[in-house]
Amino acid sequence: MPDLPECPLLPDPLEHPLLLDPPEHPLLADPLEHPLLPDSPEHPQLPDPPECPLLPNPSKCQLLPDPPERPLDSDCCGGGCIPCVMDIYREELALWEADCQRLLAGTIYDGEVLKQQELMLHPSKYTHFPVQDIKPEAVDCVRIRCGLARHQTLGLSLGQHIIVRSQVSGSPVTRQYTPISPLDAKGYFELLIKIYPGGRMSQRVAAWKVGHELEARGPAGQLAYVRNKFRRVLMLCAGTGVAPMCQVAQSVLADADDETFLRLVYAGRSYHHLIAKSEIQEWQRFWNFSCLYILSQEPVIPTYKYKRGEEIYRGHIDKDIILREMAGGDIDKTLVLICGPRSFNKDMVTYLTDMGVSETNIHQY
């Protein structure tokens, strides 16, 4: 890096209020005390904070980015998810450290160069995708459409999702989302994101506007699905857990040579809380797709009309419903997909294993 007087990008350190000696800098902690990765008794596999010197000579550095926000211990369900939120945090930490080292080495970030690059997913680098449209969906969700280069697909395979990062107002926060748009959709992709009151990511998403640039990397996840290997696929989901089921349904139904029967059992609070209804109604035109809505807070006498042919059950997905859904079919020829809150997933796995469903035939998102 050239000497400071010859560098037009860095002001005189004595005149710049952010380039003070490290002990006096309010934004950068002492490297020996910076909790990059706090100890966690529930996650002993997480490494100790690195001893990398992140506070070099102030005359040769610029303000370093905030480290990624560490997930709460309660964010990990302990179910062996691939990837786990803790795995993603380790990846984010490594990316942050690499960015810091790049800055310390004198490599200047050029946002314009990034914008000019072709929009493609990368497993370890974030790509900026322009938000083209934001629409409310159901009661508490938003449907977000992001743009891609013309004739370009996002590049996901069946069972894969993306990792979205938000760096607004504080440390970066990441979440995993499965696009509900078809895998072969060109020029765009769509996400359905639930807005939780007080949610760390939700409140940032709620502030997004058209023109915002969504940061995403990937792909992540996998699903071992082979055309016609199973006689049917039973999809058990709750809330926004329907998103990965949308991906499966679209892919199977778009394949004229795939005769696998699809059964979606979708739990929600009420009919108004269901998302992706327009897609589901379209799929019900296919001979090998059917859907059962299970609504826990649906009034006995609704104030609106259901669509013709919709199956509605008031209550919760319990063992009796799973028994009924599995009855009359060959258990060994049924693939079960599960996606929902932690307690939901745990209950579904318990019901299925009690019925003798093999673990190899159960996939949790």
Coordinates of C-alpha atoms in Angstrom, one line a residue:
M1 CA 0.0 0.0 0.0
P2 CA 1.5 3.4 -0.9
D3 CA 2.5 5.8 1.8
L4 CA -0.4 7.7 3.4
P5 CA 0.3 11.2 1.8
E6 CA 0.1 9.6 -1.6
C7 CA -3.1 7.7 -1.0
P8 CA -6.2 9.8 -2.0
L9 CA -8.6 7.4 -0.3
L10 CA -7.3 7.8 3.3
P11 CA -7.3 11.2 5.0
D12 CA -4.6 12.3 7.4
P13 CA -5.0 10.1 10.5
L14 CA -4.4 13.0 12.8
E15 CA -7.3 14.9 11.3
H16 CA -9.8 12.0 10.9
P17 CA -11.9 11.3 14.1
L18 CA -12.3 7.6 13.2
L19 CA -8.6 6.8 12.8
L20 CA -7.4 7.1 16.4
D21 CA -5.1 4.9 18.3
P22 CA -6.8 1.5 19.0
P23 CA -7.1 2.0 22.8
E24 CA -9.0 5.3 22.2
H25 CA -11.3 4.0 19.4
P26 CA -14.8 3.5 20.7
L27 CA -15.9 1.2 17.9
L28 CA -13.1 -1.3 17.9
A29 CA -12.4 -3.4 20.9
D30 CA -9.0 -4.6 22.0
P31 CA -8.2 -7.7 19.9
L32 CA -7.6 -9.8 23.0
E33 CA -11.0 -8.9 24.4
H34 CA -13.2 -8.9 21.3
P35 CA -15.8 -11.6 21.7
L36 CA -15.8 -12.9 18.1
L37 CA -17.2 -16.2 19.1
P38 CA -18.4 -16.4 22.7
D39 CA -18.1 -19.6 24.6
S40 CA -21.2 -21.8 24.5
P41 CA -21.6 -24.9 26.6
E42 CA -24.1 -26.2 24.1
H43 CA -21.8 -25.8 21.2
P44 CA -18.3 -26.9 22.3
Q45 CA -17.4 -27.5 18.7
L46 CA -17.2 -23.7 18.0
P47 CA -13.6 -22.5 17.9
D48 CA -12.0 -20.0 20.3
P49 CA -11.8 -16.4 19.1
P50 CA -9.0 -16.0 16.6
E51 CA -5.9 -14.2 17.8
C52 CA -5.5 -12.3 14.5
P53 CA -4.4 -8.7 15.1
L54 CA -7.4 -6.8 13.7
L55 CA -6.1 -3.4 14.9
P56 CA -3.0 -2.5 12.9
N57 CA -1.3 0.8 12.4
P58 CA -4.3 3.2 12.1
S59 CA -2.5 5.1 9.3
K60 CA -2.8 2.1 7.1
C61 CA -6.4 0.9 7.6
Q62 CA -10.0 2.0 7.2
L63 CA -12.9 1.4 9.5
L64 CA -13.4 -2.4 9.7
P65 CA -16.9 -3.9 9.2
D66 CA -18.9 -5.1 12.2
P67 CA -18.6 -8.9 12.9
P68 CA -21.6 -11.1 12.1
E69 CA -24.1 -11.5 14.9
R70 CA -23.8 -14.8 16.7
P71 CA -27.0 -16.9 16.7
L72 CA -28.6 -17.6 20.1
D73 CA -28.1 -21.0 21.5
S74 CA -31.8 -21.5 21.2
D75 CA -31.6 -20.9 17.4
C76 CA -30.1 -24.3 17.0
C77 CA -32.7 -27.1 17.2
G78 CA -30.1 -29.9 17.7
G79 CA -31.7 -31.9 14.9
G80 CA -28.6 -32.2 12.7
C81 CA -29.9 -29.7 10.1
I82 CA -27.6 -29.3 7.0
P83 CA -26.5 -26.6 7.2
C84 CA -27.0 -25.8 10.9
V85 CA -27.3 -22.1 11.9
M86 CA -24.0 -22.5 13.8
D87 CA -22.4 -23.8 10.6
I88 CA -23.5 -20.7 8.8
Y89 CA -22.2 -18.5 11.6
R90 CA -18.8 -20.1 11.3
E91 CA -18.9 -19.5 7.6
E92 CA -19.9 -15.9 8.1
L93 CA -17.2 -15.4 10.7
A94 CA -14.6 -16.7 8.2
L95 CA -15.9 -14.4 5.5
W96 CA -15.8 -11.4 7.9
E97 CA -12.2 -12.2 8.9
A98 CA -11.2 -12.5 5.2
D99 CA -12.8 -9.1 4.5
C100 CA -10.9 -7.6 7.4
Q101 CA -7.6 -9.0 6.2
R102 CA -8.3 -7.7 2.7
L103 CA -8.9 -4.2 4.0
L104 CA -5.8 -4.4 6.2
A105 CA -3.8 -5.5 3.1
G106 CA -4.9 -2.3 1.4
T107 CA -7.4 -3.7 -1.1
I108 CA -10.1 -1.1 -1.6
Y109 CA -13.6 -2.3 -2.0
D110 CA -15.3 -1.0 -5.2
G111 CA -19.0 -1.3 -5.1
E112 CA -19.4 -0.3 -8.7
V113 CA -17.2 -3.2 -9.8
L114 CA -19.6 -5.6 -7.9
K115 CA -22.6 -4.1 -9.6
Q116 CA -21.1 -4.6 -13.0
Q117 CA -20.4 -8.3 -12.4
E118 CA -22.9 -10.8 -13.7
L119 CA -25.4 -11.7 -11.0
M120 CA -24.6 -15.2 -9.9
L121 CA -24.7 -17.1 -6.6
H122 CA -21.4 -17.9 -5.0
P123 CA -21.0 -20.1 -1.9
S124 CA -18.7 -17.8 -0.1
K125 CA -19.2 -14.3 -1.6
Y126 CA -22.4 -12.3 -1.4
T127 CA -24.1 -11.1 -4.5
H128 CA -26.3 -8.0 -4.6
F129 CA -29.7 -8.6 -6.2
P130 CA -32.0 -5.6 -6.8
V131 CA -35.5 -5.8 -5.2
Q132 CA -38.0 -5.2 -7.9
D133 CA -41.3 -5.6 -6.1
I134 CA -42.6 -6.1 -2.6
K135 CA -46.2 -7.2 -1.9
P136 CA -48.0 -8.2 1.3
E137 CA -48.9 -11.9 1.4
A138 CA -51.6 -13.3 3.8
V139 CA -51.6 -11.7 7.2
D140 CA -47.9 -11.3 8.2
C141 CA -45.7 -12.1 5.2
V142 CA -44.3 -10.3 2.3
R143 CA -43.5 -11.6 -1.2
I144 CA -40.3 -10.1 -2.5
R145 CA -39.2 -10.3 -6.1
C146 CA -35.5 -9.8 -6.9
G147 CA -34.1 -9.3 -10.4
L148 CA -31.5 -11.4 -12.2
A149 CA -29.7 -10.8 -15.5
R150 CA -31.9 -11.5 -18.5
H151 CA -32.3 -15.2 -19.3
Q152 CA -30.4 -16.1 -16.2
T153 CA -31.7 -18.5 -13.5
L154 CA -30.7 -18.3 -9.8
G155 CA -28.8 -21.6 -10.2
L156 CA -30.4 -23.7 -7.4
S157 CA -31.1 -27.5 -7.5
L158 CA -34.0 -29.3 -5.9
G159 CA -33.8 -29.0 -2.1
Q160 CA -31.4 -26.0 -2.1
H161 CA -31.9 -22.6 -0.6
I162 CA -30.0 -19.3 -0.2
I163 CA -28.5 -17.4 2.7
V164 CA -29.6 -13.8 2.9
R165 CA -27.7 -11.2 4.9
S166 CA -28.8 -7.8 6.2
Q167 CA -26.3 -5.3 7.4
V168 CA -28.6 -2.4 8.3
S169 CA -28.5 -1.0 11.8
G170 CA -25.9 -3.0 13.6
S171 CA -24.1 -6.3 13.1
P172 CA -24.9 -8.4 10.1
V173 CA -27.7 -10.9 10.5
T174 CA -28.3 -14.0 8.2
R175 CA -31.3 -16.2 7.6
Q176 CA -32.0 -19.1 5.2
Y177 CA -34.8 -18.8 2.7
T178 CA -36.0 -21.1 0.0
P179 CA -37.3 -19.2 -3.1
I180 CA -40.8 -20.2 -4.1
S181 CA -40.3 -19.3 -7.7
P182 CA -39.6 -22.2 -10.2
L183 CA -36.0 -23.4 -10.3
D184 CA -35.9 -22.6 -14.0
A185 CA -37.4 -19.1 -13.6
K186 CA -35.3 -16.6 -15.7
G187 CA -34.7 -13.0 -14.9
Y188 CA -36.1 -13.1 -11.3
F189 CA -36.6 -15.1 -8.1
E190 CA -39.2 -14.7 -5.3
L191 CA -39.1 -15.1 -1.6
L192 CA -41.9 -15.3 1.0
I193 CA -40.7 -13.9 4.3
K194 CA -42.7 -13.8 7.5
I195 CA -42.5 -10.6 9.5
Y196 CA -42.2 -11.5 13.2
P197 CA -42.8 -8.7 15.8
G198 CA -39.3 -7.9 17.2
G199 CA -37.6 -10.4 14.9
R200 CA -33.9 -9.5 14.3
M201 CA -34.2 -10.1 10.5
S202 CA -37.9 -9.4 10.1
Q203 CA -37.7 -5.8 11.2
R204 CA -35.0 -5.2 8.7
V205 CA -36.9 -6.9 5.9
A206 CA -40.0 -4.8 6.8
A207 CA -38.0 -1.6 6.1
W208 CA -36.8 -2.7 2.6
K209 CA -38.1 -0.8 -0.3
V210 CA -38.1 -1.3 -4.1
G211 CA -34.5 -0.6 -5.2
H212 CA -33.0 -2.1 -2.1
E213 CA -30.2 -4.6 -2.9
L214 CA -30.6 -7.9 -1.2
E215 CA -27.4 -9.7 -0.3
A216 CA -27.4 -13.5 -0.8
R217 CA -25.0 -16.3 -1.2
G218 CA -25.4 -20.0 -1.8
P219 CA -26.6 -22.5 -2.7
A220 CA -27.0 -24.4 0.5
G221 CA -28.8 -27.6 1.5
Q222 CA -29.6 -30.7 -0.5
L223 CA -32.3 -33.2 -1.1
A224 CA -31.7 -36.7 -2.5
Y225 CA -34.7 -36.9 -4.8
V226 CA -34.8 -39.3 -7.8
R227 CA -37.6 -39.1 -10.3
N228 CA -40.2 -42.0 -9.8
K229 CA -38.1 -43.6 -7.0
F230 CA -41.0 -43.1 -4.6
R231 CA -44.6 -43.8 -5.3
R232 CA -45.6 -40.6 -3.4
V233 CA -44.2 -37.7 -1.5
L234 CA -46.0 -36.6 1.7
M235 CA -45.1 -33.0 2.5
L236 CA -45.8 -31.9 6.1
C237 CA -45.4 -28.2 6.8
A238 CA -46.4 -25.3 9.0
G239 CA -46.4 -21.6 8.3
T240 CA -43.6 -20.5 6.0
G241 CA -42.3 -24.1 6.0
V242 CA -44.4 -24.4 2.8
A243 CA -41.7 -22.6 0.8
P244 CA -39.4 -25.6 0.2
M245 CA -42.5 -27.7 -0.5
C246 CA -43.4 -25.2 -3.3
Q247 CA -40.0 -25.9 -4.8
V248 CA -40.6 -29.6 -4.8
A249 CA -44.1 -29.4 -6.1
Q250 CA -43.1 -27.1 -9.0
S251 CA -40.2 -29.3 -10.0
V252 CA -42.1 -32.6 -9.9
L253 CA -45.2 -31.3 -11.7
A254 CA -43.1 -29.6 -14.4
D255 CA -41.5 -33.0 -15.2
A256 CA -43.8 -34.8 -17.6
D257 CA -42.0 -38.1 -17.0
D258 CA -42.4 -37.9 -13.2
E259 CA -45.5 -39.7 -12.0
T260 CA -44.9 -39.3 -8.3
F261 CA -48.0 -38.5 -6.4
L262 CA -47.7 -35.3 -4.2
R263 CA -49.7 -34.8 -1.0
L264 CA -49.3 -31.5 0.8
V265 CA -50.5 -31.3 4.4
Y266 CA -50.2 -27.6 5.3
A267 CA -50.9 -26.3 8.9
G268 CA -51.7 -22.7 9.6
R269 CA -53.6 -20.5 12.1
S270 CA -56.4 -19.6 9.8
Y271 CA -57.2 -19.5 6.1
H272 CA -56.1 -15.9 5.9
H273 CA -52.6 -16.9 7.3
L274 CA -51.9 -19.3 4.5
I275 CA -49.3 -18.3 1.9
A276 CA -48.6 -19.4 -1.7
K277 CA -52.3 -20.1 -2.1
S278 CA -52.3 -19.0 -5.7
E279 CA -49.6 -21.5 -6.5
I280 CA -51.3 -24.3 -4.6
Q281 CA -54.6 -23.7 -6.4
E282 CA -52.8 -23.9 -9.7
W283 CA -51.2 -27.3 -8.8
Q284 CA -54.5 -28.7 -7.8
R285 CA -55.3 -28.9 -11.5
F286 CA -52.8 -31.8 -11.8
W287 CA -53.9 -35.3 -11.3
N288 CA -51.0 -36.2 -9.0
F289 CA -51.3 -33.3 -6.6
S290 CA -53.6 -32.8 -3.6
C291 CA -53.6 -30.5 -0.6
L292 CA -55.1 -30.6 2.9
Y293 CA -55.2 -27.4 5.0
I294 CA -55.2 -27.9 8.7
L295 CA -56.2 -24.7 10.5
S296 CA -55.9 -24.3 14.3
Q297 CA -57.8 -21.1 14.7
E298 CA -60.3 -21.2 11.9
P299 CA -63.9 -20.2 12.8
V300 CA -66.4 -22.9 12.5
I301 CA -68.5 -20.7 10.2
P302 CA -66.1 -18.6 8.1
T303 CA -67.0 -15.2 6.8
Y304 CA -65.8 -16.0 3.3
K305 CA -66.0 -18.8 0.7
Y306 CA -63.3 -21.4 0.2
K307 CA -62.2 -22.3 -3.3
R308 CA -63.9 -25.2 -4.9
G309 CA -62.3 -28.5 -4.1
E310 CA -60.3 -27.3 -1.1
E311 CA -59.9 -29.7 1.8
I312 CA -60.2 -27.9 5.2
Y313 CA -59.7 -29.4 8.6
R314 CA -60.0 -27.5 11.8
G315 CA -57.4 -28.5 14.4
H316 CA -53.8 -29.5 14.5
I317 CA -51.7 -32.1 12.7
D318 CA -51.6 -34.9 15.2
K319 CA -50.8 -38.6 15.1
D320 CA -54.2 -39.6 14.0
I321 CA -54.0 -37.4 10.9
I322 CA -50.5 -38.8 10.0
L323 CA -51.9 -42.3 10.5
R324 CA -54.7 -41.5 8.1
E325 CA -52.4 -39.9 5.6
M326 CA -50.1 -42.9 5.6
A327 CA -52.9 -45.5 5.5
G328 CA -53.4 -47.4 2.3
G329 CA -49.9 -46.7 1.0
D330 CA -46.7 -48.5 0.9
I331 CA -44.6 -46.9 3.7
D332 CA -41.3 -47.9 2.0
K333 CA -42.4 -46.1 -1.2
T334 CA -43.3 -42.9 0.6
L335 CA -40.9 -40.0 1.0
V336 CA -41.8 -37.6 3.8
L337 CA -40.7 -34.0 3.8
I338 CA -41.0 -31.9 7.0
C339 CA -40.6 -28.2 7.5
G340 CA -41.9 -26.0 10.3
P341 CA -41.1 -24.8 13.8
R342 CA -38.8 -26.9 15.9
S343 CA -41.6 -28.5 18.0
F344 CA -43.6 -29.3 14.8
N345 CA -40.7 -31.1 13.2
K346 CA -40.0 -33.0 16.4
D347 CA -43.6 -34.2 16.7
M348 CA -43.8 -35.2 13.0
V349 CA -40.6 -37.3 13.2
T350 CA -41.8 -39.0 16.4
Y351 CA -45.2 -39.9 14.8
L352 CA -43.5 -41.2 11.6
T353 CA -40.8 -43.3 13.4
D354 CA -43.5 -44.8 15.7
M355 CA -45.3 -46.0 12.5
G356 CA -42.1 -47.6 11.2
V357 CA -41.1 -45.1 8.6
S358 CA -37.4 -45.4 7.9
E359 CA -35.2 -42.5 8.7
T360 CA -33.9 -42.6 5.2
N361 CA -37.4 -41.8 4.0
I362 CA -37.7 -38.7 6.2
H363 CA -36.1 -35.4 5.2
Q364 CA -36.2 -32.3 7.5
Y365 CA -35.5 -28.9 6.2

